[in-house]
């Protein structure tokens, strides 16, 4: 497969039009309408896609709530061996242009990938110079820059960075900052589940988040954040649903080997199970490190982290999803959502109503005890 | 789309071989090897497919645990207006032949669709004559017949029927009986989540199950049952995982409109989230009722229940799945599984270890209270 080609593209190229409609109905859940968007400046090498997800039925008592989200996947600009500040500043410069284009396209909420200002340095297990990418979540240069953009364009920005909590013993966190359309930092979310597999040695750098599952009531809807590996945990998604989220962003950084299959299943299933929209965003490119590292897989030391495969996409609460962005280059996907659909899907399918929370809360309390006895019939 | 054609088949017909391999790697997670099987008797109009899901790595301390599961999807034999007993007996007769063929193909565990002995009569909201399909789960004719087959072939049978609990006020349940390879009825499971949408007026007939989430330690592995609509509930799947299930069967009866999209996502996501195998089984055909009924969708009264679209499939704990059976005819899908893969995936991806059950059990207890306050940041 040309590494740029998604499955969507291959099907488009080879399946006859009439059949493709029917295939897409099963694969995406509906025929997805494209949105016309202003073209990007030619020097920006960035895929641009716009899709309209199905509208809710008209209601008498509520007006439609149409929101445009923009999700951005991107690769590094400078080599990882360059000075830290230069690497970050060049990424800032590039992303400002993408975000401005999103704003010019009518986007209301923008979200980038996990740790969007830096490489995924955890494969190295080295602390310096990499932890110098960490910054104060409220006053650091990235939040400062994003706040200006939010005010200038009246947009919400969801910005996933490496946080240095100087107030509390200099501890590092994997943190997402949510900035409202009026420029207020509404708050932050810390990654709730930390991977300990493959090259993702993140547990060497930070711990599981201690901020719960906040839902931010922004100008354009109630949003939550599931950071990367938290995507594997249905309970994580579930609690955002319980807290009233209408859109949950999943800024991620995952590599193709093994995980590409899961990518197209998990965030989509979460949208279905919880009757909200989900936006899954992955970075792109293969990152090359100055010194060798091992991957705990019996293979020789190497300098390349696996292939981040982009493929960002958006899913509606009824399971209908957009096609993916490409697998290897920068991209901006704009999706038009009708937030009224969340409640209509709940009314129709009754998943929250039939959830039996009382039964499960009791059982989970038992299962969390060290002397838990599973219900096994011999 | 020719209603027999699955997406798998359309891709096979149109995508060039080299590209198809790569598409399948993303869609199925791996190239799936077929198993050669003895052919079925020609008069049986039943699709037969065999697949080998990826093996676990060899271990020093455990031998491989290879199990063949057989999942069967099928349609009614006689018209729904025929006498109840005749309808059931003809289905029995047909299914015995399918099960015998599965046994002759080396299958160790067989599972049929939800309420496999009868039509999905709940669209009518009429009690008679339909509730006459209900039978005693331990001593009724279906369990008696299945017990004989289990002993004869040394196979485990998972049999989802309509239960009449004569001992307890004649209450009706949607129940799955699990019969061990030695012919012992190990026990039963009652559907934990009842739909209240579209034509699935099941809450008129029975209540949510009261038997918890039993995992049956059969001759061929630890198995659980998620009945149909329970598939939409991640907590339902989760508790089977906590109770140690290695394979969870999902006998179902769902119609294409809206739900075909979800079908390929949910049982697969459950396998991934819980590090076990899942087997999703749906019935086939359009059932026509003697009297008209309405569907609560503003459309006129009619006699046809929607199209049950088959498409049964099996997923491994690493997300690799088989292609689906066809959309409209009977089918037997045999999948060879290596149960050692469950623990290897847990060791590799650490989903159970990173689950934070303690955090979530506390939060769910709060959320189950009527005065629950969601965590919202304004």
CSV table of N, CA, C and O in Angstrom, one decimal, chain B residues 270-343:
chain,number,residue,atom,x,y,z
B,270,UNK,N,-15.2,-5.4,22.1
B,270,UNK,CA,-15.3,-6.1,23.4
B,270,UNK,C,-14.1,-7.1,23.5
B,270,UNK,O,-13.6,-7.3,24.6
B,271,UNK,N,-13.8,-7.8,22.4
B,271,UNK,CA,-12.7,-8.7,22.4
B,271,UNK,C,-11.4,-8.0,22.8
B,271,UNK,O,-10.6,-8.4,23.6
B,272,UNK,N,-11.2,-6.8,22.1
B,272,UNK,CA,-10.0,-6.0,22.4
B,272,UNK,C,-10.0,-5.5,23.8
B,272,UNK,O,-9.0,-5.7,24.5
B,273,UNK,N,-11.0,-4.9,24.3
B,273,UNK,CA,-11.0,-4.3,25.6
B,273,UNK,C,-10.9,-5.3,26.7
B,273,UNK,O,-10.4,-5.0,27.8
B,274,UNK,N,-11.3,-6.6,26.5
B,274,UNK,CA,-11.3,-7.5,27.6
B,274,UNK,C,-10.4,-8.7,27.4
B,274,UNK,O,-10.4,-9.7,28.2
B,275,UNK,N,-9.6,-8.7,26.3
B,275,UNK,CA,-8.5,-9.7,26.1
B,275,UNK,C,-9.1,-11.1,26.1
B,275,UNK,O,-8.6,-12.0,26.7
B,276,UNK,N,-10.3,-11.3,25.4
B,276,UNK,CA,-10.9,-12.6,25.2
B,276,UNK,C,-11.4,-12.7,23.8
B,276,UNK,O,-11.4,-11.7,23.1
B,277,UNK,N,-11.8,-13.9,23.4
B,277,UNK,CA,-12.4,-14.1,22.1
B,277,UNK,C,-13.9,-13.8,22.2
B,277,UNK,O,-14.5,-14.0,23.2
B,278,UNK,N,-14.4,-13.2,21.1
B,278,UNK,CA,-15.9,-13.0,21.0
B,278,UNK,C,-16.4,-13.7,19.8
B,278,UNK,O,-15.8,-13.7,18.7
B,279,UNK,N,-17.6,-14.2,19.9
B,279,UNK,CA,-18.3,-14.8,18.7
B,279,UNK,C,-19.7,-14.2,18.6
B,279,UNK,O,-20.6,-14.4,19.4
B,280,UNK,N,-19.9,-13.4,17.5
B,280,UNK,CA,-21.1,-12.7,17.3
B,280,UNK,C,-22.0,-13.4,16.3
B,280,UNK,O,-21.5,-13.7,15.2
B,281,UNK,N,-23.2,-13.8,16.7
B,281,UNK,CA,-24.0,-14.7,15.8
B,281,UNK,C,-25.4,-14.0,15.7
B,281,UNK,O,-26.1,-13.7,16.6
B,282,UNK,N,-25.8,-13.8,14.4
B,282,UNK,CA,-27.1,-13.1,14.1
B,282,UNK,C,-27.9,-14.1,13.3
B,282,UNK,O,-27.4,-14.9,12.5
B,283,UNK,N,-29.2,-14.0,13.4
B,283,UNK,CA,-30.1,-14.8,12.5
B,283,UNK,C,-30.2,-14.2,11.1
B,283,UNK,O,-29.7,-13.2,10.8
B,284,UNK,N,-30.9,-14.9,10.2
B,284,UNK,CA,-31.1,-14.4,8.9
B,284,UNK,C,-32.6,-14.5,8.5
B,284,UNK,O,-33.4,-15.2,9.1
B,285,UNK,N,-32.9,-13.7,7.4
B,285,UNK,CA,-34.2,-13.7,6.8
B,285,UNK,C,-35.1,-12.6,7.3
B,285,UNK,O,-34.9,-11.9,8.3
B,286,UNK,N,-36.3,-12.5,6.6
B,286,UNK,CA,-37.3,-11.5,7.0
B,286,UNK,C,-38.5,-12.3,7.4
B,286,UNK,O,-39.0,-13.2,6.7
B,287,UNK,N,-38.9,-12.1,8.7
B,287,UNK,CA,-40.0,-12.9,9.2
B,287,UNK,C,-41.3,-12.2,9.0
B,287,UNK,O,-41.5,-11.0,9.3
B,288,UNK,N,-42.3,-13.0,8.5
B,288,UNK,CA,-43.6,-12.4,8.2
B,288,UNK,C,-44.7,-12.9,9.2
B,288,UNK,O,-44.8,-14.1,9.3
B,289,UNK,N,-45.4,-12.0,9.8
B,289,UNK,CA,-46.4,-12.4,10.9
B,289,UNK,C,-47.8,-12.4,10.3
B,289,UNK,O,-48.2,-11.7,9.4
B,290,UNK,N,-48.7,-13.2,11.0
B,290,UNK,CA,-50.0,-13.4,10.5
B,290,UNK,C,-50.9,-12.1,10.6
B,290,UNK,O,-51.7,-11.8,9.8
B,291,UNK,N,-50.6,-11.3,11.6
B,291,UNK,CA,-51.4,-10.0,11.8
B,291,UNK,C,-50.5,-8.8,11.8
B,291,UNK,O,-49.3,-8.9,12.1
B,292,UNK,N,-51.1,-7.7,11.4
B,292,UNK,CA,-50.3,-6.4,11.3
B,292,UNK,C,-49.9,-5.9,12.7
B,292,UNK,O,-50.5,-6.2,13.7
B,293,UNK,N,-48.8,-5.2,12.7
B,293,UNK,CA,-48.3,-4.5,13.9
B,293,UNK,C,-47.7,-3.2,13.4
B,293,UNK,O,-47.3,-3.0,12.3
B,294,UNK,N,-47.6,-2.2,14.4
B,294,UNK,CA,-46.9,-1.0,14.1
B,294,UNK,C,-45.5,-1.0,14.8
B,294,UNK,O,-45.3,-1.8,15.7
B,295,UNK,N,-44.7,-0.1,14.4
B,295,UNK,CA,-43.3,-0.1,14.8
B,295,UNK,C,-42.9,1.1,15.6
B,295,UNK,O,-41.7,1.3,15.9
B,296,UNK,N,-43.8,2.0,16.0
B,296,UNK,CA,-43.5,3.2,16.7
B,296,UNK,C,-42.6,4.2,16.0
B,296,UNK,O,-41.8,4.9,16.5
B,297,UNK,N,-42.7,4.1,14.6
B,297,UNK,CA,-41.8,5.0,13.8
B,297,UNK,C,-42.7,5.8,12.9
B,297,UNK,O,-42.2,6.4,11.9
B,298,UNK,N,-44.0,5.9,13.2
B,298,UNK,CA,-44.9,6.8,12.4
B,298,UNK,C,-45.3,6.1,11.1
B,298,UNK,O,-46.1,6.7,10.3
B,299,UNK,N,-44.8,5.0,10.8
B,299,UNK,CA,-45.1,4.3,9.5
B,299,UNK,C,-46.4,3.4,9.7
B,299,UNK,O,-46.7,3.1,10.8
B,300,UNK,N,-47.0,3.1,8.5
B,300,UNK,CA,-48.3,2.3,8.6
B,300,UNK,C,-48.0,0.9,9.2
B,300,UNK,O,-46.9,0.4,9.2
B,301,UNK,N,-49.1,0.3,9.7
B,301,UNK,CA,-49.0,-1.1,10.2
B,301,UNK,C,-48.5,-2.0,9.0
B,301,UNK,O,-48.8,-1.7,7.9
B,302,UNK,N,-47.8,-3.1,9.4
B,302,UNK,CA,-47.3,-4.0,8.4
B,302,UNK,C,-47.1,-5.3,9.1
B,302,UNK,O,-47.3,-5.5,10.3
B,303,UNK,N,-46.7,-6.3,8.3
B,303,UNK,CA,-46.6,-7.7,8.8
B,303,UNK,C,-45.2,-8.2,8.8
B,303,UNK,O,-44.9,-9.3,9.3
B,304,UNK,N,-44.3,-7.4,8.2
B,304,UNK,CA,-42.9,-7.9,8.1
B,304,UNK,C,-41.9,-7.3,9.1
B,304,UNK,O,-41.9,-6.1,9.2
B,305,UNK,N,-41.2,-8.2,9.8
B,305,UNK,CA,-40.1,-7.7,10.6
B,305,UNK,C,-38.9,-7.4,9.7
B,305,UNK,O,-38.9,-8.0,8.6
B,306,UNK,N,-38.1,-6.5,10.1
B,306,UNK,CA,-36.9,-6.1,9.2
B,306,UNK,C,-36.0,-7.3,8.8
B,306,UNK,O,-36.2,-8.4,9.2
B,307,UNK,N,-35.0,-7.0,8.0
B,307,UNK,CA,-34.1,-8.0,7.5
B,307,UNK,C,-33.0,-8.4,8.5
B,307,UNK,O,-32.1,-7.6,8.8
B,308,UNK,N,-33.1,-9.6,9.0
B,308,UNK,CA,-32.0,-10.1,9.8
B,308,UNK,C,-30.8,-10.4,8.9
B,308,UNK,O,-31.0,-11.2,7.9
B,309,UNK,N,-29.6,-9.9,9.1
B,309,UNK,CA,-28.6,-9.9,8.1
B,309,UNK,C,-27.4,-10.8,8.4
B,309,UNK,O,-26.3,-10.7,7.8
B,310,UNK,N,-27.6,-11.8,9.3
B,310,UNK,CA,-26.5,-12.8,9.5
B,310,UNK,C,-25.2,-12.1,9.8
B,310,UNK,O,-25.1,-11.4,10.8
B,311,UNK,N,-24.2,-12.4,8.9
B,311,UNK,CA,-22.9,-11.7,9.0
B,311,UNK,C,-22.2,-12.1,10.3
B,311,UNK,O,-21.4,-11.3,10.9
B,312,UNK,N,-22.4,-13.3,10.8
B,312,UNK,CA,-21.7,-13.8,12.0
B,312,UNK,C,-20.2,-13.8,11.9
B,312,UNK,O,-19.7,-14.1,10.8
B,313,UNK,N,-19.5,-13.6,12.9
B,313,UNK,CA,-18.0,-13.5,12.9
B,313,UNK,C,-17.4,-13.7,14.2
B,313,UNK,O,-18.1,-13.6,15.3
B,314,UNK,N,-16.1,-14.0,14.2
B,314,UNK,CA,-15.3,-14.3,15.4
B,314,UNK,C,-14.1,-13.3,15.5
B,314,UNK,O,-13.5,-13.1,14.5
B,315,UNK,N,-13.8,-12.8,16.7
B,315,UNK,CA,-12.7,-11.9,16.9
B,315,UNK,C,-11.8,-12.5,18.0
B,315,UNK,O,-12.3,-13.0,19.0
B,316,UNK,N,-10.5,-12.3,17.8
B,316,UNK,CA,-9.5,-12.7,18.8
B,316,UNK,C,-9.2,-11.5,19.7
B,316,UNK,O,-9.5,-10.4,19.4
B,317,UNK,N,-8.6,-11.8,20.9
B,317,UNK,CA,-8.3,-10.8,21.9
B,317,UNK,C,-7.4,-9.7,21.3
B,317,UNK,O,-7.3,-8.6,21.9
B,318,UNK,N,-6.6,-10.0,20.3
B,318,UNK,CA,-5.8,-8.9,19.7
B,318,UNK,C,-6.5,-8.1,18.6
B,318,UNK,O,-5.8,-7.4,17.9
B,319,UNK,N,-7.8,-8.3,18.5
B,319,UNK,CA,-8.6,-7.5,17.5
B,319,UNK,C,-8.6,-8.2,16.1
B,319,UNK,O,-9.4,-7.7,15.3
B,320,UNK,N,-7.9,-9.2,15.9
B,320,UNK,CA,-7.9,-9.9,14.6
B,320,UNK,C,-9.3,-10.6,14.5
B,320,UNK,O,-9.7,-11.3,15.4
B,321,UNK,N,-9.9,-10.5,13.3
B,321,UNK,CA,-11.3,-11.1,13.2
B,321,UNK,C,-11.4,-11.9,11.9
B,321,UNK,O,-10.6,-11.7,10.9
B,322,UNK,N,-12.3,-12.8,11.9
B,322,UNK,CA,-12.6,-13.6,10.7
B,322,UNK,C,-13.5,-12.7,9.8
B,322,UNK,O,-14.2,-11.8,10.2
B,323,UNK,N,-13.5,-13.0,8.5
B,323,UNK,CA,-14.6,-12.5,7.6
B,323,UNK,C,-16.0,-12.9,8.2
B,323,UNK,O,-16.0,-13.8,9.0
B,324,UNK,N,-17.0,-12.3,7.7
B,324,UNK,CA,-18.4,-12.7,8.1
B,324,UNK,C,-19.0,-13.8,7.3
B,324,UNK,O,-18.6,-14.0,6.1
B,325,UNK,N,-19.9,-14.5,7.9
B,325,UNK,CA,-20.8,-15.4,7.1
B,325,UNK,C,-21.7,-14.5,6.2
B,325,UNK,O,-21.7,-13.2,6.4
B,326,UNK,N,-22.4,-15.1,5.3
B,326,UNK,CA,-23.3,-14.3,4.4
B,326,UNK,C,-24.4,-13.6,5.1
B,326,UNK,O,-24.6,-13.7,6.3
B,327,UNK,N,-25.1,-12.7,4.3
B,327,UNK,CA,-26.1,-11.8,4.9
B,327,UNK,C,-27.5,-12.4,5.0
B,327,UNK,O,-28.4,-11.9,5.7
B,328,UNK,N,-27.8,-13.5,4.2
B,328,UNK,CA,-29.2,-13.9,4.2
B,328,UNK,C,-29.5,-15.3,4.2
B,328,UNK,O,-30.7,-15.7,4.2
B,329,UNK,N,-28.5,-16.2,4.3
B,329,UNK,CA,-28.7,-17.6,4.3
B,329,UNK,C,-28.1,-18.3,5.6
B,329,UNK,O,-27.3,-17.7,6.3
B,330,UNK,N,-28.5,-19.5,5.8
B,330,UNK,CA,-27.9,-20.3,6.9
B,330,UNK,C,-26.4,-20.4,6.7
B,330,UNK,O,-25.9,-20.3,5.6
B,331,UNK,N,-25.7,-20.5,7.8
B,331,UNK,CA,-24.2,-20.6,7.7
B,331,UNK,C,-23.7,-21.2,9.0
B,331,UNK,O,-24.2,-21.1,10.1
B,332,UNK,N,-22.5,-21.9,8.8
B,332,UNK,CA,-21.8,-22.5,9.9
B,332,UNK,C,-20.3,-22.0,9.7
B,332,UNK,O,-19.7,-22.2,8.7
B,333,UNK,N,-19.9,-21.2,10.7
B,333,UNK,CA,-18.5,-20.7,10.7
B,333,UNK,C,-17.7,-21.4,11.8
B,333,UNK,O,-18.1,-21.4,12.9
B,334,UNK,N,-16.6,-22.0,11.4
B,334,UNK,CA,-15.8,-22.7,12.3
B,334,UNK,C,-14.5,-22.0,12.4
B,334,UNK,O,-13.9,-21.6,11.4
B,335,UNK,N,-14.1,-21.6,13.7
B,335,UNK,CA,-12.9,-20.9,13.9
B,335,UNK,C,-12.0,-21.6,14.9
B,335,UNK,O,-12.5,-22.1,15.9
B,336,UNK,N,-10.7,-21.7,14.5
B,336,UNK,CA,-9.8,-22.4,15.4
B,336,UNK,C,-9.1,-21.3,16.2
B,336,UNK,O,-8.5,-20.4,15.7
B,337,UNK,N,-9.2,-21.5,17.5
B,337,UNK,CA,-8.6,-20.4,18.5
B,337,UNK,C,-7.5,-21.1,19.3
B,337,UNK,O,-7.6,-22.2,19.7
B,338,UNK,N,-6.6,-20.3,19.7
B,338,UNK,CA,-5.6,-20.7,20.7
B,338,UNK,C,-5.8,-19.9,22.0
B,338,UNK,O,-5.5,-18.7,22.0
B,339,UNK,N,-6.4,-20.5,23.0
B,339,UNK,CA,-6.8,-19.8,24.2
B,339,UNK,C,-5.7,-19.1,24.9
B,339,UNK,O,-5.8,-18.2,25.7
B,340,UNK,N,-4.4,-19.7,24.7
B,340,UNK,CA,-3.3,-19.1,25.3
B,340,UNK,C,-3.1,-17.6,24.9
B,340,UNK,O,-2.4,-16.8,25.6
B,341,UNK,N,-3.7,-17.2,23.8
B,341,UNK,CA,-3.5,-15.9,23.3
B,341,UNK,C,-4.1,-14.8,24.3
B,341,UNK,O,-3.6,-13.7,24.4
B,342,UNK,N,-5.1,-15.2,25.0
B,342,UNK,CA,-5.8,-14.3,25.9
B,342,UNK,C,-4.7,-13.7,26.9
B,342,UNK,O,-4.6,-12.5,27.1
B,343,UNK,N,-4.0,-14.6,27.6
B,343,UNK,CA,-3.1,-14.2,28.6
B,343,UNK,C,-1.9,-13.5,28.0
B,343,UNK,O,-1.4,-12.5,28.5
